[in-house]
Coordinates of C-alpha atoms in Angstrom, one line a residue:
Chain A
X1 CA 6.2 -12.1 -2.0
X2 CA 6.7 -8.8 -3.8
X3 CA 6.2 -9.6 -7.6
X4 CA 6.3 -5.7 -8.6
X5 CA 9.4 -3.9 -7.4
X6 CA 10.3 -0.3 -7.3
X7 CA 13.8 0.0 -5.3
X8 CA 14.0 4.0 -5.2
X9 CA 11.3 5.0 -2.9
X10 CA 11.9 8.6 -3.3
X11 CA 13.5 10.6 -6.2
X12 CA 15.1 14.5 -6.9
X13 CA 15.1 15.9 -10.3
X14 CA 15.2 19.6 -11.1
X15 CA 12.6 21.1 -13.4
X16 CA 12.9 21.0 -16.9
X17 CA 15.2 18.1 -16.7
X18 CA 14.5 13.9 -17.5
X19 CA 12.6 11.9 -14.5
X20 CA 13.3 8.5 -14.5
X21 CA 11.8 5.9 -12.6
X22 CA 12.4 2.1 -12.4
X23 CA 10.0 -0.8 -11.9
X24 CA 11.6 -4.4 -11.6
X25 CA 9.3 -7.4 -12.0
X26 CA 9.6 -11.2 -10.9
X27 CA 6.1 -12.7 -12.8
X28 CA 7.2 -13.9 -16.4
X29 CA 3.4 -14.3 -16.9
X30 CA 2.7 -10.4 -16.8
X31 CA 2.0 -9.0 -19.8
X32 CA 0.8 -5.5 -19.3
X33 CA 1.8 -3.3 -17.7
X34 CA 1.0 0.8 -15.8
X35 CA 2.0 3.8 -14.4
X36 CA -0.7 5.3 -11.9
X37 CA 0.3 8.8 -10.3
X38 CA -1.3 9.4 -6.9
X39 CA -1.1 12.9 -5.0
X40 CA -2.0 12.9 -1.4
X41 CA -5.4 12.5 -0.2
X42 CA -6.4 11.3 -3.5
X43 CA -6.5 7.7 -5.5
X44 CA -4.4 6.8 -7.7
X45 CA -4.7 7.9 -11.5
X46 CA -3.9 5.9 -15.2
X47 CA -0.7 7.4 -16.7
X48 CA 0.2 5.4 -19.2
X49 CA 0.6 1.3 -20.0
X50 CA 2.5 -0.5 -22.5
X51 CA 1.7 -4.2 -23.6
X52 CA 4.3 -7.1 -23.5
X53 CA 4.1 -7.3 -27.1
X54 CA 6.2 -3.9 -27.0
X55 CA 8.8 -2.2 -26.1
X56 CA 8.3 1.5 -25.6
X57 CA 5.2 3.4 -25.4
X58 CA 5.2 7.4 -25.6
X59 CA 2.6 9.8 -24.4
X60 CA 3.4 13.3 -24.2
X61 CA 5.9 13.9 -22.1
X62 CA 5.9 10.5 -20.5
X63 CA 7.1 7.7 -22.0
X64 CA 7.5 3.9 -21.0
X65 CA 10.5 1.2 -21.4
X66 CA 10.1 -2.2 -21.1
X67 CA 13.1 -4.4 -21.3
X68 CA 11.0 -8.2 -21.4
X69 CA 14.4 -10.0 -21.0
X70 CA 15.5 -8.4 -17.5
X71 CA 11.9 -8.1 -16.2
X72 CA 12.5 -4.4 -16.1
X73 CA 10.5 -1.2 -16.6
X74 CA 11.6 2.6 -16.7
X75 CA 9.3 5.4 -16.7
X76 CA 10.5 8.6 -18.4
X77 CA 9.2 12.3 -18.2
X78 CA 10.6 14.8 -20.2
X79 CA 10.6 17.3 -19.1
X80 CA 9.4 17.6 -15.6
X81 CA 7.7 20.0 -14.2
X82 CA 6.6 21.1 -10.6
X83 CA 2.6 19.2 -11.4
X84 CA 4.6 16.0 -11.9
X85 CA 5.4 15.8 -8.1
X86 CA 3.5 12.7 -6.8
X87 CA 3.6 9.3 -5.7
X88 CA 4.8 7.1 -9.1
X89 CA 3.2 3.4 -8.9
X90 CA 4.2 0.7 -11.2
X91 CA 1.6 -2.1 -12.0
X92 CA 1.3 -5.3 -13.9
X93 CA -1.3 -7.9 -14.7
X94 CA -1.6 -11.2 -16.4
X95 CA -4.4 -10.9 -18.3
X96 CA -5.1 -14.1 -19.1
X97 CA -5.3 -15.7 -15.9
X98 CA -7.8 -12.8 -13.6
X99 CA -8.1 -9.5 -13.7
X100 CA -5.7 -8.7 -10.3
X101 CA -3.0 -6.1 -10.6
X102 CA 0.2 -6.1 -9.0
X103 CA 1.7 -2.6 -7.7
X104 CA 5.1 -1.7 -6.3
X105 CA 5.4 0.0 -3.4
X106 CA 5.9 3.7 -5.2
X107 CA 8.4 6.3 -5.5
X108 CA 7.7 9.8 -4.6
X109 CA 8.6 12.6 -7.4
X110 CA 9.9 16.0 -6.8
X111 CA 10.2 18.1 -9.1
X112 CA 12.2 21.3 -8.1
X113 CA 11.2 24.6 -9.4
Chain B
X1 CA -13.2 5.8 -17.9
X2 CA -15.7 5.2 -14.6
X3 CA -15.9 8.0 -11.6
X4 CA -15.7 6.4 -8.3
X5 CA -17.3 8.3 -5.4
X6 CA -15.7 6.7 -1.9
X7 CA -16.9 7.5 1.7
X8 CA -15.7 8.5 4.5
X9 CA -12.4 9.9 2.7
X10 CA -10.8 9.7 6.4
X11 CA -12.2 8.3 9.8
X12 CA -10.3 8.1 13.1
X13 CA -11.7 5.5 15.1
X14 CA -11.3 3.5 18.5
X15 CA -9.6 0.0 18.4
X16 CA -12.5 -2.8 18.9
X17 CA -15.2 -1.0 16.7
X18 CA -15.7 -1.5 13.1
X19 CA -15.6 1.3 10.0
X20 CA -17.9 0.5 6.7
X21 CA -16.4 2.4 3.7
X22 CA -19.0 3.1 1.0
X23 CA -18.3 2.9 -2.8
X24 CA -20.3 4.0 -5.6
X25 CA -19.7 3.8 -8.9
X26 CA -21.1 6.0 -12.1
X27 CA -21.6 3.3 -14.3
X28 CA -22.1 -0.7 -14.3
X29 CA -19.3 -2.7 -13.7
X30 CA -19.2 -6.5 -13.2
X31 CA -16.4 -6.8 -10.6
X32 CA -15.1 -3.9 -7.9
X33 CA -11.8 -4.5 -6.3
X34 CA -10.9 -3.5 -2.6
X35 CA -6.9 -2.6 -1.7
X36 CA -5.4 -1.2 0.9
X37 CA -2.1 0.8 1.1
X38 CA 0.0 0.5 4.7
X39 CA 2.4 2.9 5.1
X40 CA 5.1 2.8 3.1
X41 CA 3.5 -0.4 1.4
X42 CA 2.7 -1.4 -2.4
X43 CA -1.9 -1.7 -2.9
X44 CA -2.2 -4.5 -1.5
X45 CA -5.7 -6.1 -3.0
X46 CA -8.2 -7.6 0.2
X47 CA -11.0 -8.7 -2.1
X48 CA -12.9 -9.1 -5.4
X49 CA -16.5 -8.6 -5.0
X50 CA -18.8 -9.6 -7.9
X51 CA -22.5 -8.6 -7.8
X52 CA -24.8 -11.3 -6.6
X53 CA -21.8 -13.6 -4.9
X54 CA -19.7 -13.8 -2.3
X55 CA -16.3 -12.1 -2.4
X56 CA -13.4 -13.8 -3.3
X57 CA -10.2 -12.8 -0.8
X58 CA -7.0 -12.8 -1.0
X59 CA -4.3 -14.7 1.2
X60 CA -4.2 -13.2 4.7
X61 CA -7.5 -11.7 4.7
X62 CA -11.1 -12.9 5.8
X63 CA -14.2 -12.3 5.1
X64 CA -15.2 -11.8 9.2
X65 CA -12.3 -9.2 9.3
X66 CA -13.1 -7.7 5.8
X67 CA -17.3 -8.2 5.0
X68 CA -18.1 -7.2 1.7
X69 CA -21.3 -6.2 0.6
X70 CA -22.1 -5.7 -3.3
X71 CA -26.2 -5.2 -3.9
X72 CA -25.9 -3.8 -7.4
X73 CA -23.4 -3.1 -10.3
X74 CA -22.9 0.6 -9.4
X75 CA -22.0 0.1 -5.4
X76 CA -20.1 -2.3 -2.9
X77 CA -19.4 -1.4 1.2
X78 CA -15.9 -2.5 2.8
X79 CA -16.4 -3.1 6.5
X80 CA -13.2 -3.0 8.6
X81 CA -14.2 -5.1 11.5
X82 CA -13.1 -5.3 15.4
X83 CA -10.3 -2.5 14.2
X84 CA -6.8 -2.6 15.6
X85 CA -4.3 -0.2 15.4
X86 CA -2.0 -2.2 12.9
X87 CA -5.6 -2.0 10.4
X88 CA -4.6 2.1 10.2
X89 CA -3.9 2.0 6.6
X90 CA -5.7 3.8 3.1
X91 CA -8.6 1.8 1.8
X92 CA -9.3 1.9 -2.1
X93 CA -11.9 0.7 -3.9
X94 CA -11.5 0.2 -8.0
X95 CA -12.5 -1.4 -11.0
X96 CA -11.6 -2.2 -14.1
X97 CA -12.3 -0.3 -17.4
X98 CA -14.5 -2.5 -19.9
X99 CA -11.8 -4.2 -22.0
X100 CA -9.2 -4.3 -19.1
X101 CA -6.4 -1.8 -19.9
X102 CA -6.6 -0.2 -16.7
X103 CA -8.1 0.3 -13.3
X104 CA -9.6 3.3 -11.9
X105 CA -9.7 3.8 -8.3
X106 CA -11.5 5.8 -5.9
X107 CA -10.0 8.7 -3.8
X108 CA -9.3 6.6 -1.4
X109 CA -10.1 6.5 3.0
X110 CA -7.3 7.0 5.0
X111 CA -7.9 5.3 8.2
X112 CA -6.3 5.9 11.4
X113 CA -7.3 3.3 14.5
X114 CA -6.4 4.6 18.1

């Protein structure tokens, strides 16, 4: 049973313009929640997390939505650049009850020069 | 943030034999987590191993399939045993940072089972 969804396994977006990818989520009991980035033949890498207790999170040029109520997540990058082509994983935890993270399957990034 | 060094990064092997995949961390860390990715599939995690225990699996996997070894705080060894093709799949090793924000993962093995 998928618990972590990510429905768009690839995305498009020209440079300079917004990325957005989506992360849907079926565990009311998560309550954090993370972007890695993974390029190929490498591990996957922290981008950024937001806590339930929010409902945006900005670094940079990336920021993250949570939306509690419909168990959704949106990643944004503004604005995308050529680097930012990678494999985009969504991840959540329930930190209270084991320290186990829960990743979606991934969406691949291109950005387009 | 921790620096995980895994090994082999990628192995091709023949079905029936088994693959150990090393992992070292740079620092001590109570608990080290083994996933694997199948193509086209979320990390899946196989295992938590604690140092000084036995490793706790997840659903659908076994510890004859799967033996985990952790002798210290800084390593642990996945064993992929009596491969198949259907085991071809990127292993990852990770842990988790000291007050649980994140996890940091290793670079990963990509295995290929012929």
């Amino acid at each position: 049973d998928q618990q972590v969804k990510q429905n768009s396994p690839s995305l498009s977006v020209q440079e300079g313009r917004i990325s957005i990818l989506n992360c849907d989520y079926t565990n009311s009991m998560f309550d954090y929640f993370l972007w890695y980035k993974k390029y190929p033949a490498e591990g996957p890498t922290f981008l950024i997390s937001i806590s339930s207790i929010k409902d945006k999170n900005e670094d940079g040029r990336f920021t993250v939505f949570l939306n509690k109520s419909a168990k959704h997540l949106s990643l944004h990058i503004v604005p995308s650049q050529p680097g930012d082509s990678a494999v985009y994983f969504c991840a959540a935890s329930a930190r209270g009850t084991g320290n186990q993270f829960y990743f979606g399957t991934g969406t691949s990034l291109t950005v387009i020069p | 943030s921790a620096v995980i060094s895994q090994k082999p990064s990628r192995d091709i092997c023949q079905r029936g034999t088994s693959l150990t995949i090393q992992c070292q961390v740079d620092s001590q860390v109570t608990m080290m987590f083994w996933y694997r990715q199948q193509p086209g599939q979320s990390l899946t995690l196989i295992a938590t191993a604690n140092q000084g225990s036995e490793a706790t699996y997840e659903s659908g996997f076994v510890i004859d399939k799967f033996p985990i070894s952790r002798p210290n705080l800084t390593f642990s060894t996945l064993t992929v045993s009596n491969m198949s093709p259907e085991d071809s799949s990127i292993y990852l090793c990770s842990v988790v940072g000291d007050v649980y924000t994140e996890a940091f993962f290793g670079q990963g093995t990509r295995l290929t089972v012929v």
